[in-house]
């Protein structure tokens, strides 16, 4: 993730700070991270879910440590150091952790080949469709676009609805009763949706029982989001809201 503005709060806060402190000691597996970065949070959630010992290393985006630059010359986070070797790209790292630590914690990928392929399709949908639409909505400026705020909001909500309609009917998670990788791939953006209430006049998802012909998918979305909001691995890797605001105020 590219560095945010220079007034970025330097460290994680709240529950995330407690998690950082618990993982400040040296470990062979090291996560070079930025508390503010949703791509980092994907990996961080997986490490917590699988209960893998790791060292958390906070990276100042304006003063990157030499140890990180030796692993990843671009100095981007997340970067994982495993056995002295680098890995980057959040979804790649998450799948690697599942493969490298199969007996740790939660199983994130189904064993059935078709179910695994379907999960990867929707993982790609999150990265290639939902996240770009999230940022188009968030960064919309009427003076610099031929579109309207209602159009970019509608496009984003349509992406969320498509994602929701692909979920298992049996919830609360995407694939059923238990969470899997797709839930954690999407979670960091889901827990940041409140940002739209501050900067774009609201997200626009209908209130309960007010979705008309779309009530069914939005009811399923609310069920999924409630489960994500309550998941300990997510609350333990999320900082206090006030420190996210300057990052998205553009």
Coordinates of C-alpha atoms in Angstrom, one line a residue:
X1 CA 0.0 0.0 0.0
X2 CA 1.3 3.5 -0.9
X3 CA 2.1 5.7 2.1
X4 CA -0.7 8.0 3.4
X5 CA -0.3 11.6 4.3
X6 CA 2.5 12.7 6.6
X7 CA 0.2 13.3 9.6
X8 CA -0.4 9.6 10.0
X9 CA -0.6 8.5 13.6
X10 CA 2.7 6.5 14.1
X11 CA 1.5 3.4 15.8
X12 CA -1.6 1.2 16.3
X13 CA -4.0 2.1 19.0
X14 CA -6.7 0.5 21.1
X15 CA -7.1 -3.3 20.8
X16 CA -4.6 -3.4 17.9
X17 CA -1.9 -1.8 20.1
X18 CA -2.4 -4.6 22.7
X19 CA -1.9 -7.1 19.9
X20 CA 1.2 -5.4 18.6
X21 CA 2.7 -5.4 22.1
X22 CA 2.1 -9.1 22.5
X23 CA 4.0 -9.7 19.3
X24 CA 6.9 -7.3 19.7
X25 CA 9.4 -10.0 20.6
X26 CA 11.7 -11.6 18.1
X27 CA 10.3 -14.5 16.1
X28 CA 11.6 -16.2 12.9
X29 CA 8.4 -15.2 11.2
X30 CA 8.2 -11.4 10.8
X31 CA 5.4 -9.2 9.5
X32 CA 6.5 -5.8 8.3
X33 CA 3.3 -3.9 8.6
X34 CA 1.5 -0.6 8.8
X35 CA -1.4 -0.5 11.3
X36 CA -3.4 1.7 8.9
X37 CA -3.2 -0.6 5.9
X38 CA -6.2 -2.9 5.0
X39 CA -3.9 -5.2 3.0
X40 CA -1.7 -5.6 6.1
X41 CA -4.8 -6.3 8.1
X42 CA -5.7 -9.2 5.8
X43 CA -2.4 -10.9 6.7
X44 CA -2.6 -9.9 10.4
X45 CA -6.0 -11.4 10.8
X46 CA -4.9 -14.7 9.3
X47 CA -1.9 -14.8 11.6
X48 CA -4.2 -14.3 14.6
X49 CA -6.8 -16.8 13.3
X50 CA -4.1 -19.5 12.8
X51 CA -2.3 -18.7 16.1
X52 CA 1.0 -18.6 14.3
X53 CA 3.9 -17.1 16.4
X54 CA 5.1 -14.0 14.6
X55 CA 6.9 -10.7 15.2
X56 CA 5.0 -7.5 14.3
X57 CA 7.3 -4.7 13.0
X58 CA 5.7 -1.3 12.4
X59 CA 7.0 0.4 9.4
X60 CA 7.1 4.2 9.1
X61 CA 6.3 4.8 5.5
X62 CA 8.7 7.8 5.4
X63 CA 11.6 6.1 7.2
X64 CA 11.6 2.5 6.0
X65 CA 14.1 0.2 7.8
X66 CA 17.0 -1.3 5.9
X67 CA 15.9 -4.8 7.0
X68 CA 12.6 -4.3 5.0
X69 CA 14.3 -2.8 2.0
X70 CA 16.7 -5.8 1.8
X71 CA 13.6 -8.1 1.6
X72 CA 11.5 -5.9 -0.6
X73 CA 13.3 -3.0 -2.4
X74 CA 10.0 -1.2 -2.9
X75 CA 9.5 -1.1 0.9
X76 CA 5.8 -1.9 0.6
X77 CA 3.7 -3.5 3.3
X78 CA 2.7 -6.2 4.0
X79 CA 6.0 -8.0 3.6
X80 CA 6.5 -11.3 5.4
X81 CA 9.9 -12.6 6.3
X82 CA 9.9 -16.4 6.4
X83 CA 13.1 -18.3 7.0
X84 CA 15.0 -15.2 6.0
X85 CA 13.2 -15.0 2.7
X86 CA 10.6 -12.4 1.6
X87 CA 7.0 -12.7 0.5
X88 CA 4.6 -10.0 -0.4
X89 CA 1.1 -9.4 -1.9
X90 CA -1.5 -10.0 0.8
X91 CA -3.6 -12.8 -0.8
X92 CA -0.4 -14.7 -1.7
X93 CA 0.8 -14.4 1.9
X94 CA -2.5 -15.5 3.3
X95 CA -2.6 -18.6 1.1
X96 CA 1.1 -19.3 1.9
X97 CA 0.3 -19.2 5.7
X98 CA -2.4 -21.8 5.2
X99 CA -0.1 -24.1 3.2
X100 CA 3.0 -23.6 5.5
X101 CA 1.1 -24.0 8.8
X102 CA -1.7 -26.5 8.0
X103 CA -2.0 -27.7 11.6
X104 CA -2.2 -24.2 13.2
X105 CA -5.6 -22.8 14.2
X106 CA -8.5 -22.3 11.7
X107 CA -8.5 -24.1 8.4
X108 CA -8.9 -21.2 5.8
X109 CA -9.3 -23.1 2.5
X110 CA -11.7 -25.9 1.8
X111 CA -10.3 -29.3 0.7
X112 CA -12.9 -29.7 -2.1
X113 CA -11.3 -28.5 -5.3
X114 CA -14.5 -26.9 -6.6
X115 CA -15.2 -25.0 -3.4
X116 CA -11.6 -23.9 -3.3
X117 CA -11.8 -22.6 -6.9
X118 CA -15.0 -20.7 -6.1
X119 CA -13.4 -19.1 -3.1
X120 CA -10.5 -17.9 -5.3
X121 CA -12.9 -16.5 -7.9
X122 CA -14.6 -14.3 -5.2
X123 CA -11.2 -13.4 -3.6
X124 CA -10.3 -12.0 -7.0
X125 CA -13.7 -10.2 -7.2
X126 CA -12.9 -8.5 -3.9
X127 CA -9.5 -7.3 -5.1
X128 CA -10.3 -6.5 -8.7
X129 CA -13.9 -5.1 -8.4
X130 CA -14.9 -4.2 -4.8
X131 CA -11.7 -2.5 -3.7
X132 CA -11.4 -0.3 -6.8
X133 CA -15.1 0.7 -6.5
X134 CA -14.6 1.5 -2.8
X135 CA -11.8 3.9 -3.6
X136 CA -13.7 5.5 -6.6
X137 CA -16.6 6.2 -4.2
X138 CA -14.3 7.5 -1.4
X139 CA -12.2 9.7 -3.7
X140 CA -15.1 11.1 -5.8
X141 CA -14.8 14.8 -6.4
X142 CA -17.7 16.3 -8.5
X143 CA -15.4 18.9 -10.0
X144 CA -13.1 16.3 -11.4
X145 CA -15.6 13.7 -12.8
X146 CA -18.3 13.4 -15.4
X147 CA -20.1 11.0 -13.1
X148 CA -22.2 11.8 -9.9
X149 CA -21.9 10.7 -6.3
X150 CA -25.1 8.7 -6.7
X151 CA -23.6 6.8 -9.6
X152 CA -20.4 5.9 -7.9
X153 CA -22.3 4.9 -4.7
X154 CA -24.7 2.8 -6.8
X155 CA -21.8 1.1 -8.5
X156 CA -20.2 0.2 -5.1
X157 CA -23.4 -1.1 -3.6
X158 CA -23.9 -3.2 -6.7
X159 CA -20.5 -4.8 -6.2
X160 CA -21.4 -5.5 -2.5
X161 CA -24.7 -7.0 -3.6
X162 CA -23.0 -9.3 -6.1
X163 CA -20.6 -10.5 -3.4
X164 CA -23.5 -11.1 -1.0
X165 CA -25.5 -13.0 -3.5
X166 CA -22.6 -15.5 -4.0
X167 CA -22.6 -16.3 -0.2
X168 CA -23.9 -19.6 1.1
X169 CA -27.6 -19.4 2.2
X170 CA -26.4 -20.8 5.5
X171 CA -24.5 -18.1 7.3
X172 CA -23.3 -16.2 8.9
X173 CA -20.0 -16.4 7.0
X174 CA -19.5 -16.4 3.2
X175 CA -19.2 -20.2 3.0
X176 CA -21.4 -21.1 5.9
X177 CA -21.1 -21.5 9.7
X178 CA -17.3 -21.2 9.8
X179 CA -15.2 -18.4 8.4
X180 CA -12.7 -19.0 5.6
X181 CA -10.1 -16.9 3.8
X182 CA -12.7 -15.0 1.7
X183 CA -14.2 -13.5 4.8
X184 CA -10.8 -12.2 5.9
X185 CA -9.9 -11.0 2.5
X186 CA -12.9 -8.7 2.5
X187 CA -13.1 -7.8 6.2
X188 CA -10.6 -4.9 6.3
X189 CA -12.8 -2.9 3.9
X190 CA -16.0 -4.0 5.5
X191 CA -14.9 -2.6 8.9
X192 CA -14.0 0.7 7.2
X193 CA -17.4 1.3 5.6
X194 CA -18.2 3.8 8.4
X195 CA -15.8 6.2 6.6
X196 CA -18.5 6.9 4.0
X197 CA -20.8 8.3 6.8
X198 CA -18.1 11.0 7.5
X199 CA -17.1 11.9 4.0
X200 CA -19.7 10.9 1.4
X201 CA -23.1 11.4 3.0
X202 CA -23.5 7.8 3.9
X203 CA -23.0 4.4 2.4
X204 CA -26.6 3.9 1.2
X205 CA -27.4 0.4 2.3
X206 CA -31.1 0.3 3.2
X207 CA -32.0 -0.1 6.8
X208 CA -33.5 -3.4 8.0
X209 CA -36.8 -4.2 6.4
X210 CA -36.5 -1.3 4.0
X211 CA -34.6 -3.0 1.1
X212 CA -37.8 -3.6 -0.9
X213 CA -37.0 -6.1 -3.7
X214 CA -33.4 -6.2 -2.5
X215 CA -34.2 -6.9 1.1
X216 CA -33.0 -10.5 0.9
X217 CA -29.4 -9.8 -0.1
X218 CA -29.1 -6.8 2.2
X219 CA -30.4 -8.9 5.1
X220 CA -27.7 -11.5 4.3
X221 CA -25.1 -8.8 4.1
X222 CA -26.1 -7.5 7.6
X223 CA -25.8 -11.0 9.0
X224 CA -22.3 -11.4 7.4
X225 CA -21.1 -7.9 8.6
X226 CA -22.3 -8.5 12.1
X227 CA -20.3 -11.8 12.3
X228 CA -17.2 -9.9 10.9
X229 CA -17.6 -7.1 13.3
X230 CA -17.7 -9.5 16.2
X231 CA -14.7 -11.7 15.2
X232 CA -11.9 -11.3 17.7
X233 CA -9.1 -11.5 15.1
X234 CA -10.6 -8.5 13.4
X235 CA -11.3 -6.4 16.5
X236 CA -7.8 -7.2 17.8
X237 CA -6.2 -5.9 14.6
X238 CA -8.3 -2.7 14.2
X239 CA -7.2 0.6 15.7
X240 CA -9.4 3.4 17.1
X241 CA -11.5 5.1 14.5
X242 CA -10.3 8.6 15.1
X243 CA -6.8 7.7 13.7
X244 CA -8.2 6.4 10.4
X245 CA -10.0 9.7 9.6
X246 CA -7.0 11.7 8.4
X247 CA -6.0 8.9 6.1
X248 CA -9.2 9.0 4.2
X249 CA -9.9 12.8 4.4
X250 CA -9.0 13.8 0.8

